Amino acid sequence: MPQNSFSYFLRLAAVNALSNLMVPLAGLLDVAFLGHLAQIQHLAGVALATIVFNYLYWSLGFLRMGTTGMTAQAVGQQDQAEVSLILWRNLAIALTLGLLILGFQQPLQWLGFSLLSATAPVKAAGLAYFQAMVWGAPATLLNYVVLGWLLGKGESARVLLLSIVSNGTNVALNYWLIVRLGWASAGAGYATAASQYLMLLLGMAMLIAQFQGANWRALIGQLWQPQKLRAIFVLNRDIFVRTFALLSAFAMFSNISSAISAEALALNTLLLQVIAVTAYFIDGFAYATETCSGQLYGRNDEPQLKRLLRGALMLGVTTGLVCAGLFNLQSGYLFRLLTSHQSLIEQSSDYALWLFPILGFGAIAYVLDGYFLGRSAGRVLRNSTLIAAFLGFMPMALLGWKLQNVQILWFAMTMFMATRAITLSLQLKRSMQSQS
């Protein structure tokens, strides 16, 4: 890590933000392709199936998050052998999990959709999406590790290239399969799966180039060290619980929306897309914080981190509030880009003000996630998210369901983000005091 750490941080953040934006922008185009179909159930069905995939994929996001923090720390310690071993250990775990998802796709499909509320046409569209997209599971999980490893090394430009190829392919295939061939929700699933395999091929080519001349016998001999594997599994366990709790809050939000009405589900899905776009942008700062936090921690160079963290929080919160303001000013125009259903467009302004507290508190939580992930402090992240889900979100969400009130449901999401921000800030204060 260079001496001018803030310039390094800003370069990482800029490239990471651009890379991250490819994902929700591609998602917005997918939503637009589906939102302009004559039947709304295709959009609602994909939203429903996405809940299942969020559990399958995002719950396994520890493959990316855990890899980044550990790699960054090894880079800071200048331990090149450990940098390599972290990659191959996590790739082996990812491949195993991906194959297990393929092998158990039928029971996973039954379990996921049996717990979700939807009309028969919406559920049928969701099943078509699931059955197509699930074949991309091994590639998706392997890509998590490749991206996490490159981020830990600070190679954000390579991450950007992978993101451009994957999401560009996804958009092109979605247009072809949804608009040209009329495959609707199934086409969206096949497009995403195919784009993940293309991304994996490019990622593997990058890795092969980096490992030319490596001593493979020595690497394989060190791969299965029990102490190192135990550290990976403990960290992954904590991140898994954290992510599962986070996803449960969003899944409950979407499921209650569906129970209120198909229109409420479609409207909230579109607003969540706005949050996703902003969150991925803010994650540019969070990922840069993750890399810098891990490398500085590995180097035992703590003083620089306070300035970096202060700047990251300021930039993240400003970005969140500015995006919320822009959307509130142009909500009708932006919604027309995503859907032709006039009733959804007219209702968008009724709920857009919730974006201010959600994105403001959310920005604090995202950046502090990066700080603690870089230090492999999985337990802190786990406890914070559990408190936010059970005490911040669930009571108000259940009240919104009982009263069939979408406004209360958005207040529940605000409480979730606020509780995460507060609990992580308290842990940050303790962390900084322990370093003094």
Short mmCIF file of C-alpha atoms in Angstrom, two decimals:
data_model
loop_
_atom_site.label_atom_id
_atom_site.label_comp_id
_atom_site.label_asym_id
_atom_site.label_seq_id
_atom_site.Cartn_x
_atom_site.Cartn_y
_atom_site.Cartn_z
CA MET A 1 0.00 0.00 0.00
CA PRO A 2 1.54 3.36 -1.01
CA GLN A 3 2.41 6.09 1.51
CA ASN A 4 -0.28 8.41 0.12
CA SER A 5 -2.97 6.11 1.39
CA PHE A 6 -5.92 8.46 0.82
CA SER A 7 -5.10 8.84 -2.88
CA TYR A 8 -4.80 5.04 -3.07
CA PHE A 9 -8.16 4.75 -1.29
CA LEU A 10 -9.85 7.18 -3.70
CA ARG A 11 -8.50 5.33 -6.75
CA LEU A 12 -9.78 2.04 -5.38
CA ALA A 13 -13.13 3.58 -4.47
CA ALA A 14 -13.62 5.13 -7.91
CA VAL A 15 -12.87 1.92 -9.80
CA ASN A 16 -14.87 -0.19 -7.32
CA ALA A 17 -17.87 2.13 -7.58
CA LEU A 18 -17.80 1.97 -11.37
CA SER A 19 -17.49 -1.82 -11.23
CA ASN A 20 -20.29 -2.15 -8.68
CA LEU A 21 -22.62 0.08 -10.66
CA MET A 22 -22.52 -2.38 -13.55
CA VAL A 23 -24.51 -4.89 -11.47
CA PRO A 24 -27.60 -2.81 -10.55
CA LEU A 25 -27.61 -0.99 -13.88
CA ALA A 26 -27.77 -4.35 -15.62
CA GLY A 27 -30.48 -5.31 -13.12
CA LEU A 28 -32.42 -2.15 -13.91
CA LEU A 29 -32.34 -2.97 -17.61
CA ASP A 30 -33.52 -6.50 -16.83
CA VAL A 31 -36.38 -5.03 -14.80
CA ALA A 32 -37.16 -2.63 -17.64
CA PHE A 33 -37.32 -5.49 -20.17
CA LEU A 34 -39.70 -7.41 -17.90
CA GLY A 35 -41.60 -4.31 -16.71
CA HIS A 36 -42.61 -3.44 -20.25
CA LEU A 37 -44.12 -6.85 -20.96
CA ALA A 38 -47.92 -6.89 -21.09
CA GLN A 39 -48.28 -9.13 -18.02
CA ILE A 40 -46.97 -7.81 -14.69
CA GLN A 41 -46.52 -11.33 -13.26
CA HIS A 42 -43.19 -11.77 -15.05
CA LEU A 43 -41.67 -8.84 -13.14
CA ALA A 44 -43.29 -9.91 -9.87
CA GLY A 45 -42.24 -13.55 -10.43
CA VAL A 46 -38.59 -12.66 -10.93
CA ALA A 47 -38.77 -10.51 -7.77
CA LEU A 48 -40.13 -13.54 -5.91
CA ALA A 49 -37.48 -15.93 -7.24
CA THR A 50 -34.79 -13.38 -6.45
CA ILE A 51 -35.62 -13.83 -2.77
CA VAL A 52 -34.71 -17.52 -3.09
CA PHE A 53 -31.49 -16.73 -4.95
CA ASN A 54 -30.58 -14.11 -2.40
CA TYR A 55 -30.63 -16.83 0.21
CA LEU A 56 -28.65 -19.21 -1.98
CA TYR A 57 -26.04 -16.75 -3.25
CA TRP A 58 -25.86 -13.82 -0.87
CA SER A 59 -25.83 -16.13 2.15
CA LEU A 60 -22.68 -17.58 0.60
CA GLY A 61 -21.26 -14.09 0.10
CA PHE A 62 -18.66 -14.97 2.72
CA LEU A 63 -16.77 -16.49 -0.20
CA ARG A 64 -16.17 -12.93 -1.45
CA MET A 65 -16.09 -11.03 1.85
CA GLY A 66 -13.94 -13.47 3.80
CA THR A 67 -11.50 -13.84 0.91
CA THR A 68 -10.99 -10.07 0.60
CA GLY A 69 -10.17 -9.42 4.26
CA MET A 70 -7.81 -12.37 4.64
CA THR A 71 -6.07 -11.61 1.35
CA ALA A 72 -5.62 -7.93 2.24
CA GLN A 73 -4.07 -8.85 5.58
CA ALA A 74 -1.66 -11.30 3.91
CA VAL A 75 -0.73 -8.59 1.39
CA GLY A 76 -0.05 -6.18 4.26
CA GLN A 77 2.18 -8.82 5.89
CA GLN A 78 3.92 -9.38 2.51
CA ASP A 79 3.21 -13.12 2.81
CA GLN A 80 2.91 -14.08 -0.88
CA ALA A 81 2.53 -17.79 -0.18
CA GLU A 82 -0.46 -17.16 2.09
CA VAL A 83 -1.99 -14.80 -0.51
CA SER A 84 -1.97 -17.71 -2.98
CA LEU A 85 -3.19 -20.30 -0.49
CA ILE A 86 -6.19 -18.17 0.55
CA LEU A 87 -7.31 -18.15 -3.09
CA TRP A 88 -7.09 -21.89 -3.68
CA ARG A 89 -8.61 -22.87 -0.33
CA ASN A 90 -11.64 -20.68 -0.98
CA LEU A 91 -11.98 -21.79 -4.61
CA ALA A 92 -12.20 -25.40 -3.41
CA ILE A 93 -14.93 -24.45 -0.92
CA ALA A 94 -16.84 -22.48 -3.59
CA LEU A 95 -16.78 -25.30 -6.13
CA THR A 96 -18.04 -27.79 -3.54
CA LEU A 97 -20.92 -25.52 -2.53
CA GLY A 98 -21.84 -24.76 -6.16
CA LEU A 99 -22.07 -28.44 -7.02
CA LEU A 100 -24.17 -29.08 -3.91
CA ILE A 101 -26.67 -26.42 -5.03
CA LEU A 102 -26.98 -28.13 -8.41
CA GLY A 103 -27.41 -31.53 -6.79
CA PHE A 104 -30.11 -30.31 -4.39
CA GLN A 105 -31.86 -27.83 -6.68
CA GLN A 106 -35.24 -29.61 -6.51
CA PRO A 107 -35.57 -29.59 -2.69
CA LEU A 108 -34.16 -26.04 -2.58
CA GLN A 109 -36.78 -24.94 -5.12
CA TRP A 110 -39.59 -26.63 -3.19
CA LEU A 111 -38.47 -25.17 0.15
CA GLY A 112 -37.95 -21.66 -1.18
CA PHE A 113 -41.23 -21.31 -3.02
CA SER A 114 -43.31 -23.07 -0.38
CA LEU A 115 -42.41 -20.31 2.09
CA LEU A 116 -43.33 -17.43 -0.23
CA SER A 117 -46.77 -15.91 -0.80
CA ALA A 118 -47.86 -15.21 -4.38
CA THR A 119 -50.62 -15.82 -6.90
CA ALA A 120 -50.31 -18.86 -9.19
CA PRO A 121 -49.18 -16.87 -12.29
CA VAL A 122 -46.52 -14.99 -10.29
CA LYS A 123 -45.21 -18.23 -8.74
CA ALA A 124 -45.10 -19.93 -12.16
CA ALA A 125 -43.02 -17.07 -13.58
CA GLY A 126 -40.71 -17.25 -10.55
CA LEU A 127 -40.22 -21.02 -10.97
CA ALA A 128 -39.27 -20.58 -14.62
CA TYR A 129 -36.63 -18.01 -13.62
CA PHE A 130 -35.27 -20.24 -10.84
CA GLN A 131 -35.00 -23.36 -13.01
CA ALA A 132 -32.99 -21.47 -15.61
CA MET A 133 -30.71 -19.44 -13.37
CA VAL A 134 -29.76 -22.21 -10.93
CA TRP A 135 -27.41 -23.77 -13.51
CA GLY A 136 -25.07 -20.84 -13.03
CA ALA A 137 -24.47 -21.66 -9.34
CA PRO A 138 -20.91 -23.09 -9.60
CA ALA A 139 -19.72 -20.19 -11.75
CA THR A 140 -21.36 -17.60 -9.48
CA LEU A 141 -19.70 -18.91 -6.32
CA LEU A 142 -16.28 -19.34 -7.94
CA ASN A 143 -16.56 -15.76 -9.21
CA TYR A 144 -17.14 -14.58 -5.63
CA VAL A 145 -13.73 -15.93 -4.64
CA VAL A 146 -11.95 -14.53 -7.70
CA LEU A 147 -13.44 -11.07 -7.10
CA GLY A 148 -12.68 -11.18 -3.37
CA TRP A 149 -9.06 -12.17 -3.99
CA LEU A 150 -8.50 -9.44 -6.58
CA LEU A 151 -10.10 -6.85 -4.27
CA GLY A 152 -7.90 -7.94 -1.38
CA LYS A 153 -4.84 -7.40 -3.56
CA GLY A 154 -6.14 -3.98 -4.60
CA GLU A 155 -6.51 -5.01 -8.27
CA SER A 156 -9.77 -3.16 -8.83
CA ALA A 157 -9.12 -2.58 -12.53
CA ARG A 158 -9.32 -6.34 -13.15
CA VAL A 159 -12.54 -6.47 -11.13
CA LEU A 160 -13.94 -3.70 -13.32
CA LEU A 161 -13.07 -5.60 -16.49
CA LEU A 162 -14.78 -8.74 -15.18
CA SER A 163 -17.85 -6.71 -14.23
CA ILE A 164 -18.08 -5.06 -17.65
CA VAL A 165 -17.86 -8.40 -19.45
CA SER A 166 -20.34 -10.16 -17.16
CA ASN A 167 -22.97 -7.44 -16.98
CA GLY A 168 -22.62 -6.38 -20.61
CA THR A 169 -23.21 -9.97 -21.67
CA ASN A 170 -26.13 -10.23 -19.26
CA VAL A 171 -27.88 -7.18 -20.73
CA ALA A 172 -27.32 -8.33 -24.33
CA LEU A 173 -28.62 -11.83 -23.59
CA ASN A 174 -31.60 -10.47 -21.66
CA TYR A 175 -32.61 -8.31 -24.62
CA TRP A 176 -32.25 -11.24 -27.01
CA LEU A 177 -34.01 -13.83 -24.83
CA ILE A 178 -36.75 -11.63 -23.31
CA VAL A 179 -37.53 -9.10 -26.02
CA ARG A 180 -36.57 -10.92 -29.24
CA LEU A 181 -37.38 -14.55 -28.34
CA GLY A 182 -40.15 -13.87 -25.81
CA TRP A 183 -38.80 -16.20 -23.11
CA ALA A 184 -39.86 -13.75 -20.35
CA SER A 185 -38.68 -14.76 -16.85
CA ALA A 186 -36.94 -17.96 -18.04
CA GLY A 187 -34.92 -15.88 -20.51
CA ALA A 188 -33.77 -13.60 -17.68
CA GLY A 189 -32.54 -16.65 -15.75
CA TYR A 190 -30.64 -18.19 -18.66
CA ALA A 191 -29.03 -14.85 -19.49
CA THR A 192 -27.69 -14.40 -15.97
CA ALA A 193 -26.35 -17.96 -15.74
CA ALA A 194 -24.56 -17.73 -19.11
CA SER A 195 -22.96 -14.38 -18.23
CA GLN A 196 -21.56 -15.86 -15.01
CA TYR A 197 -19.76 -18.63 -16.93
CA LEU A 198 -18.25 -16.12 -19.33
CA MET A 199 -17.02 -14.07 -16.40
CA LEU A 200 -15.50 -17.19 -14.83
CA LEU A 201 -13.59 -18.05 -18.01
CA LEU A 202 -12.05 -14.58 -18.10
CA GLY A 203 -11.28 -14.71 -14.37
CA MET A 204 -9.55 -18.08 -14.68
CA ALA A 205 -7.46 -16.73 -17.56
CA MET A 206 -6.33 -13.88 -15.28
CA LEU A 207 -5.39 -16.31 -12.50
CA ILE A 208 -3.47 -18.63 -14.82
CA ALA A 209 -1.42 -15.65 -16.03
CA GLN A 210 -0.63 -14.66 -12.42
CA PHE A 211 0.43 -18.17 -11.40
CA GLN A 212 2.77 -18.94 -14.26
CA GLY A 213 5.91 -20.53 -12.85
CA ALA A 214 4.33 -21.21 -9.44
CA ASN A 215 5.56 -24.13 -7.34
CA TRP A 216 2.30 -26.10 -7.40
CA ARG A 217 3.65 -29.01 -5.36
CA ALA A 218 4.58 -26.70 -2.50
CA LEU A 219 1.21 -24.92 -2.67
CA ILE A 220 -0.78 -28.17 -2.62
CA GLY A 221 1.29 -29.42 0.31
CA GLN A 222 0.30 -26.36 2.39
CA LEU A 223 -3.31 -26.17 1.25
CA TRP A 224 -4.95 -28.24 3.99
CA GLN A 225 -3.45 -26.73 7.15
CA PRO A 226 -6.06 -27.36 9.91
CA GLN A 227 -5.45 -24.08 11.76
CA LYS A 228 -5.82 -21.99 8.60
CA LEU A 229 -8.92 -23.89 7.50
CA ARG A 230 -10.48 -23.45 10.92
CA ALA A 231 -9.92 -19.68 10.75
CA ILE A 232 -11.64 -19.61 7.35
CA PHE A 233 -14.62 -21.62 8.55
CA VAL A 234 -15.09 -19.54 11.74
CA LEU A 235 -15.02 -16.30 9.77
CA ASN A 236 -17.30 -17.73 7.07
CA ARG A 237 -19.74 -18.96 9.71
CA ASP A 238 -20.07 -15.50 11.27
CA ILE A 239 -20.43 -13.76 7.90
CA PHE A 240 -22.97 -16.38 6.83
CA VAL A 241 -25.15 -15.71 9.90
CA ARG A 242 -24.79 -11.95 9.35
CA THR A 243 -25.80 -12.21 5.69
CA PHE A 244 -28.62 -14.65 6.41
CA ALA A 245 -30.13 -12.21 8.92
CA LEU A 246 -29.77 -9.32 6.47
CA LEU A 247 -31.40 -11.31 3.68
CA SER A 248 -34.18 -12.43 5.98
CA ALA A 249 -35.10 -8.81 6.60
CA PHE A 250 -35.25 -8.05 2.87
CA ALA A 251 -37.06 -11.32 2.15
CA MET A 252 -39.62 -10.57 4.83
CA PHE A 253 -40.03 -7.09 3.36
CA SER A 254 -40.74 -8.51 -0.13
CA ASN A 255 -42.92 -11.34 1.17
CA ILE A 256 -45.10 -8.97 3.20
CA SER A 257 -45.31 -6.71 0.13
CA SER A 258 -46.53 -9.72 -1.86
CA ALA A 259 -49.06 -10.59 0.84
CA ILE A 260 -50.46 -7.03 0.67
CA SER A 261 -50.87 -7.11 -3.13
CA ALA A 262 -49.03 -7.92 -6.37
CA GLU A 263 -48.97 -4.17 -7.07
CA ALA A 264 -47.30 -3.46 -3.71
CA LEU A 265 -44.68 -6.11 -4.49
CA ALA A 266 -43.98 -4.63 -7.93
CA LEU A 267 -43.79 -1.06 -6.58
CA ASN A 268 -41.48 -2.00 -3.70
CA THR A 269 -39.31 -4.05 -6.06
CA LEU A 270 -38.77 -0.99 -8.22
CA LEU A 271 -37.89 1.17 -5.20
CA LEU A 272 -35.51 -1.52 -3.94
CA GLN A 273 -33.79 -1.33 -7.32
CA VAL A 274 -33.13 2.36 -6.65
CA ILE A 275 -31.68 1.47 -3.25
CA ALA A 276 -29.57 -1.24 -4.90
CA VAL A 277 -28.09 1.19 -7.44
CA THR A 278 -27.10 3.62 -4.69
CA ALA A 279 -25.89 0.86 -2.37
CA TYR A 280 -23.62 -0.61 -5.03
CA PHE A 281 -22.17 2.86 -5.61
CA ILE A 282 -21.58 3.39 -1.87
CA ASP A 283 -20.02 -0.07 -1.75
CA GLY A 284 -17.21 1.38 -3.87
CA PHE A 285 -16.15 3.23 -0.71
CA ALA A 286 -16.92 0.19 1.45
CA TYR A 287 -14.77 -2.15 -0.68
CA ALA A 288 -11.91 0.36 -0.70
CA THR A 289 -12.23 0.61 3.09
CA GLU A 290 -12.15 -3.19 3.28
CA THR A 291 -8.95 -3.43 1.25
CA CYS A 292 -7.19 -0.59 3.08
CA SER A 293 -8.36 -1.75 6.51
CA GLY A 294 -7.04 -5.26 5.90
CA GLN A 295 -3.73 -4.15 4.44
CA LEU A 296 -3.10 -1.60 7.20
CA TYR A 297 -4.09 -4.15 9.83
CA GLY A 298 -1.71 -6.70 8.32
CA ARG A 299 1.02 -4.05 8.28
CA ASN A 300 0.18 -3.03 11.86
CA ASP A 301 -0.16 0.56 10.64
CA GLU A 302 -3.31 1.86 12.34
CA PRO A 303 -2.88 5.68 12.42
CA GLN A 304 -3.66 6.13 8.71
CA LEU A 305 -6.95 4.30 8.99
CA LYS A 306 -8.86 6.95 10.99
CA ARG A 307 -8.50 9.55 8.23
CA LEU A 308 -9.47 7.02 5.57
CA LEU A 309 -12.51 5.92 7.52
CA ARG A 310 -13.65 9.49 8.18
CA GLY A 311 -13.40 10.30 4.48
CA ALA A 312 -15.19 7.09 3.47
CA LEU A 313 -18.09 7.78 5.83
CA MET A 314 -18.44 11.37 4.62
CA LEU A 315 -18.38 10.35 0.95
CA GLY A 316 -20.76 7.42 1.53
CA VAL A 317 -23.41 9.41 3.42
CA THR A 318 -23.21 12.32 0.95
CA THR A 319 -23.66 9.92 -1.96
CA GLY A 320 -26.67 8.27 -0.32
CA LEU A 321 -28.45 11.55 0.44
CA VAL A 322 -27.72 13.06 -2.99
CA CYS A 323 -29.10 9.97 -4.75
CA ALA A 324 -32.20 10.05 -2.55
CA GLY A 325 -32.71 13.71 -3.43
CA LEU A 326 -32.27 13.18 -7.16
CA PHE A 327 -34.74 10.33 -7.18
CA ASN A 328 -37.33 12.34 -5.25
CA LEU A 329 -37.01 15.15 -7.77
CA GLN A 330 -37.30 12.85 -10.79
CA SER A 331 -39.19 9.81 -9.48
CA GLY A 332 -41.92 9.91 -12.13
CA TYR A 333 -39.48 10.17 -15.03
CA LEU A 334 -37.20 7.44 -13.69
CA PHE A 335 -40.08 5.06 -13.04
CA ARG A 336 -41.27 5.48 -16.63
CA LEU A 337 -37.93 4.09 -17.75
CA LEU A 338 -38.57 0.94 -15.70
CA THR A 339 -42.25 0.26 -16.24
CA SER A 340 -45.20 1.29 -18.38
CA HIS A 341 -47.75 0.55 -15.62
CA GLN A 342 -49.16 3.99 -14.79
CA SER A 343 -50.44 3.05 -11.34
CA LEU A 344 -46.91 2.19 -10.19
CA ILE A 345 -45.54 5.45 -11.58
CA GLU A 346 -48.20 7.50 -9.78
CA GLN A 347 -47.57 5.84 -6.41
CA SER A 348 -43.78 6.14 -6.50
CA SER A 349 -43.68 9.64 -4.99
CA ASP A 350 -45.74 8.45 -1.98
CA TYR A 351 -42.84 6.32 -0.75
CA ALA A 352 -39.73 7.98 -2.22
CA LEU A 353 -39.06 10.11 0.91
CA TRP A 354 -38.11 6.93 2.80
CA LEU A 355 -34.99 6.81 0.64
CA PHE A 356 -33.40 9.64 2.67
CA PRO A 357 -33.12 7.84 6.05
CA ILE A 358 -32.63 4.40 4.49
CA LEU A 359 -29.72 5.49 2.30
CA GLY A 360 -28.25 7.82 4.93
CA PHE A 361 -28.11 5.21 7.69
CA GLY A 362 -27.36 2.51 5.13
CA ALA A 363 -24.24 4.33 3.93
CA ILE A 364 -22.82 4.33 7.47
CA ALA A 365 -23.54 0.62 7.81
CA TYR A 366 -22.00 -0.28 4.43
CA VAL A 367 -18.73 1.57 5.08
CA LEU A 368 -18.38 0.15 8.60
CA ASP A 369 -19.07 -3.30 7.17
CA GLY A 370 -16.00 -2.76 5.02
CA TYR A 371 -13.90 -1.72 8.00
CA PHE A 372 -14.77 -4.80 10.04
CA LEU A 373 -14.58 -7.18 7.06
CA GLY A 374 -11.06 -5.97 6.31
CA ARG A 375 -10.11 -6.93 9.85
CA SER A 376 -11.96 -10.28 9.58
CA ALA A 377 -14.14 -9.22 12.54
CA GLY A 378 -17.02 -11.46 11.55
CA ARG A 379 -18.45 -11.69 15.06
CA VAL A 380 -19.04 -7.92 15.22
CA LEU A 381 -20.90 -7.97 11.90
CA ARG A 382 -22.93 -11.01 12.92
CA ASN A 383 -24.13 -9.53 16.20
CA SER A 384 -24.93 -6.12 14.71
CA THR A 385 -27.12 -7.57 11.97
CA LEU A 386 -28.94 -9.96 14.29
CA ILE A 387 -29.85 -7.08 16.61
CA ALA A 388 -30.98 -4.96 13.64
CA ALA A 389 -33.11 -7.75 12.17
CA PHE A 390 -34.84 -8.91 15.35
CA LEU A 391 -35.13 -5.64 17.28
CA GLY A 392 -34.94 -2.95 14.60
CA PHE A 393 -36.87 -4.45 11.70
CA MET A 394 -39.15 -7.31 12.67
CA PRO A 395 -41.55 -5.64 15.16
CA MET A 396 -42.53 -2.85 12.75
CA ALA A 397 -42.59 -5.18 9.74
CA LEU A 398 -45.07 -7.46 11.49
CA LEU A 399 -47.19 -4.42 12.37
CA GLY A 400 -47.14 -3.35 8.71
CA TRP A 401 -48.29 -6.83 7.68
CA LYS A 402 -51.07 -6.89 10.28
CA LEU A 403 -52.34 -3.47 9.20
CA GLN A 404 -51.62 -4.09 5.48
CA ASN A 405 -49.75 -0.78 5.47
CA VAL A 406 -46.86 -0.21 3.05
CA GLN A 407 -45.73 3.00 4.82
CA ILE A 408 -45.16 1.11 8.08
CA LEU A 409 -43.23 -1.50 6.10
CA TRP A 410 -40.85 1.20 4.84
CA PHE A 411 -40.46 2.53 8.39
CA ALA A 412 -39.39 -0.99 9.41
CA MET A 413 -36.67 -0.94 6.74
CA THR A 414 -35.52 2.45 8.03
CA MET A 415 -35.24 1.05 11.56
CA PHE A 416 -33.23 -1.87 10.25
CA MET A 417 -30.64 0.39 8.62
CA ALA A 418 -30.52 2.76 11.59
CA THR A 419 -29.95 -0.06 14.07
CA ARG A 420 -27.13 -1.49 11.98
CA ALA A 421 -25.46 1.92 11.74
CA ILE A 422 -25.73 2.57 15.49
CA THR A 423 -24.49 -0.84 16.66
CA LEU A 424 -21.53 -0.83 14.25
CA SER A 425 -20.62 2.72 15.30
CA LEU A 426 -20.51 1.64 18.93
CA GLN A 427 -18.21 -1.25 18.03
CA LEU A 428 -16.03 1.11 15.97
CA LYS A 429 -15.56 3.34 19.01
CA ARG A 430 -14.44 0.35 21.06
CA SER A 431 -12.13 -0.78 18.27
CA MET A 432 -10.47 2.62 18.01
CA GLN A 433 -10.08 2.86 21.81
CA SER A 434 -8.40 -0.56 21.94
CA GLN A 435 -5.86 0.61 19.36
CA SER A 436 -4.93 3.75 21.32
#
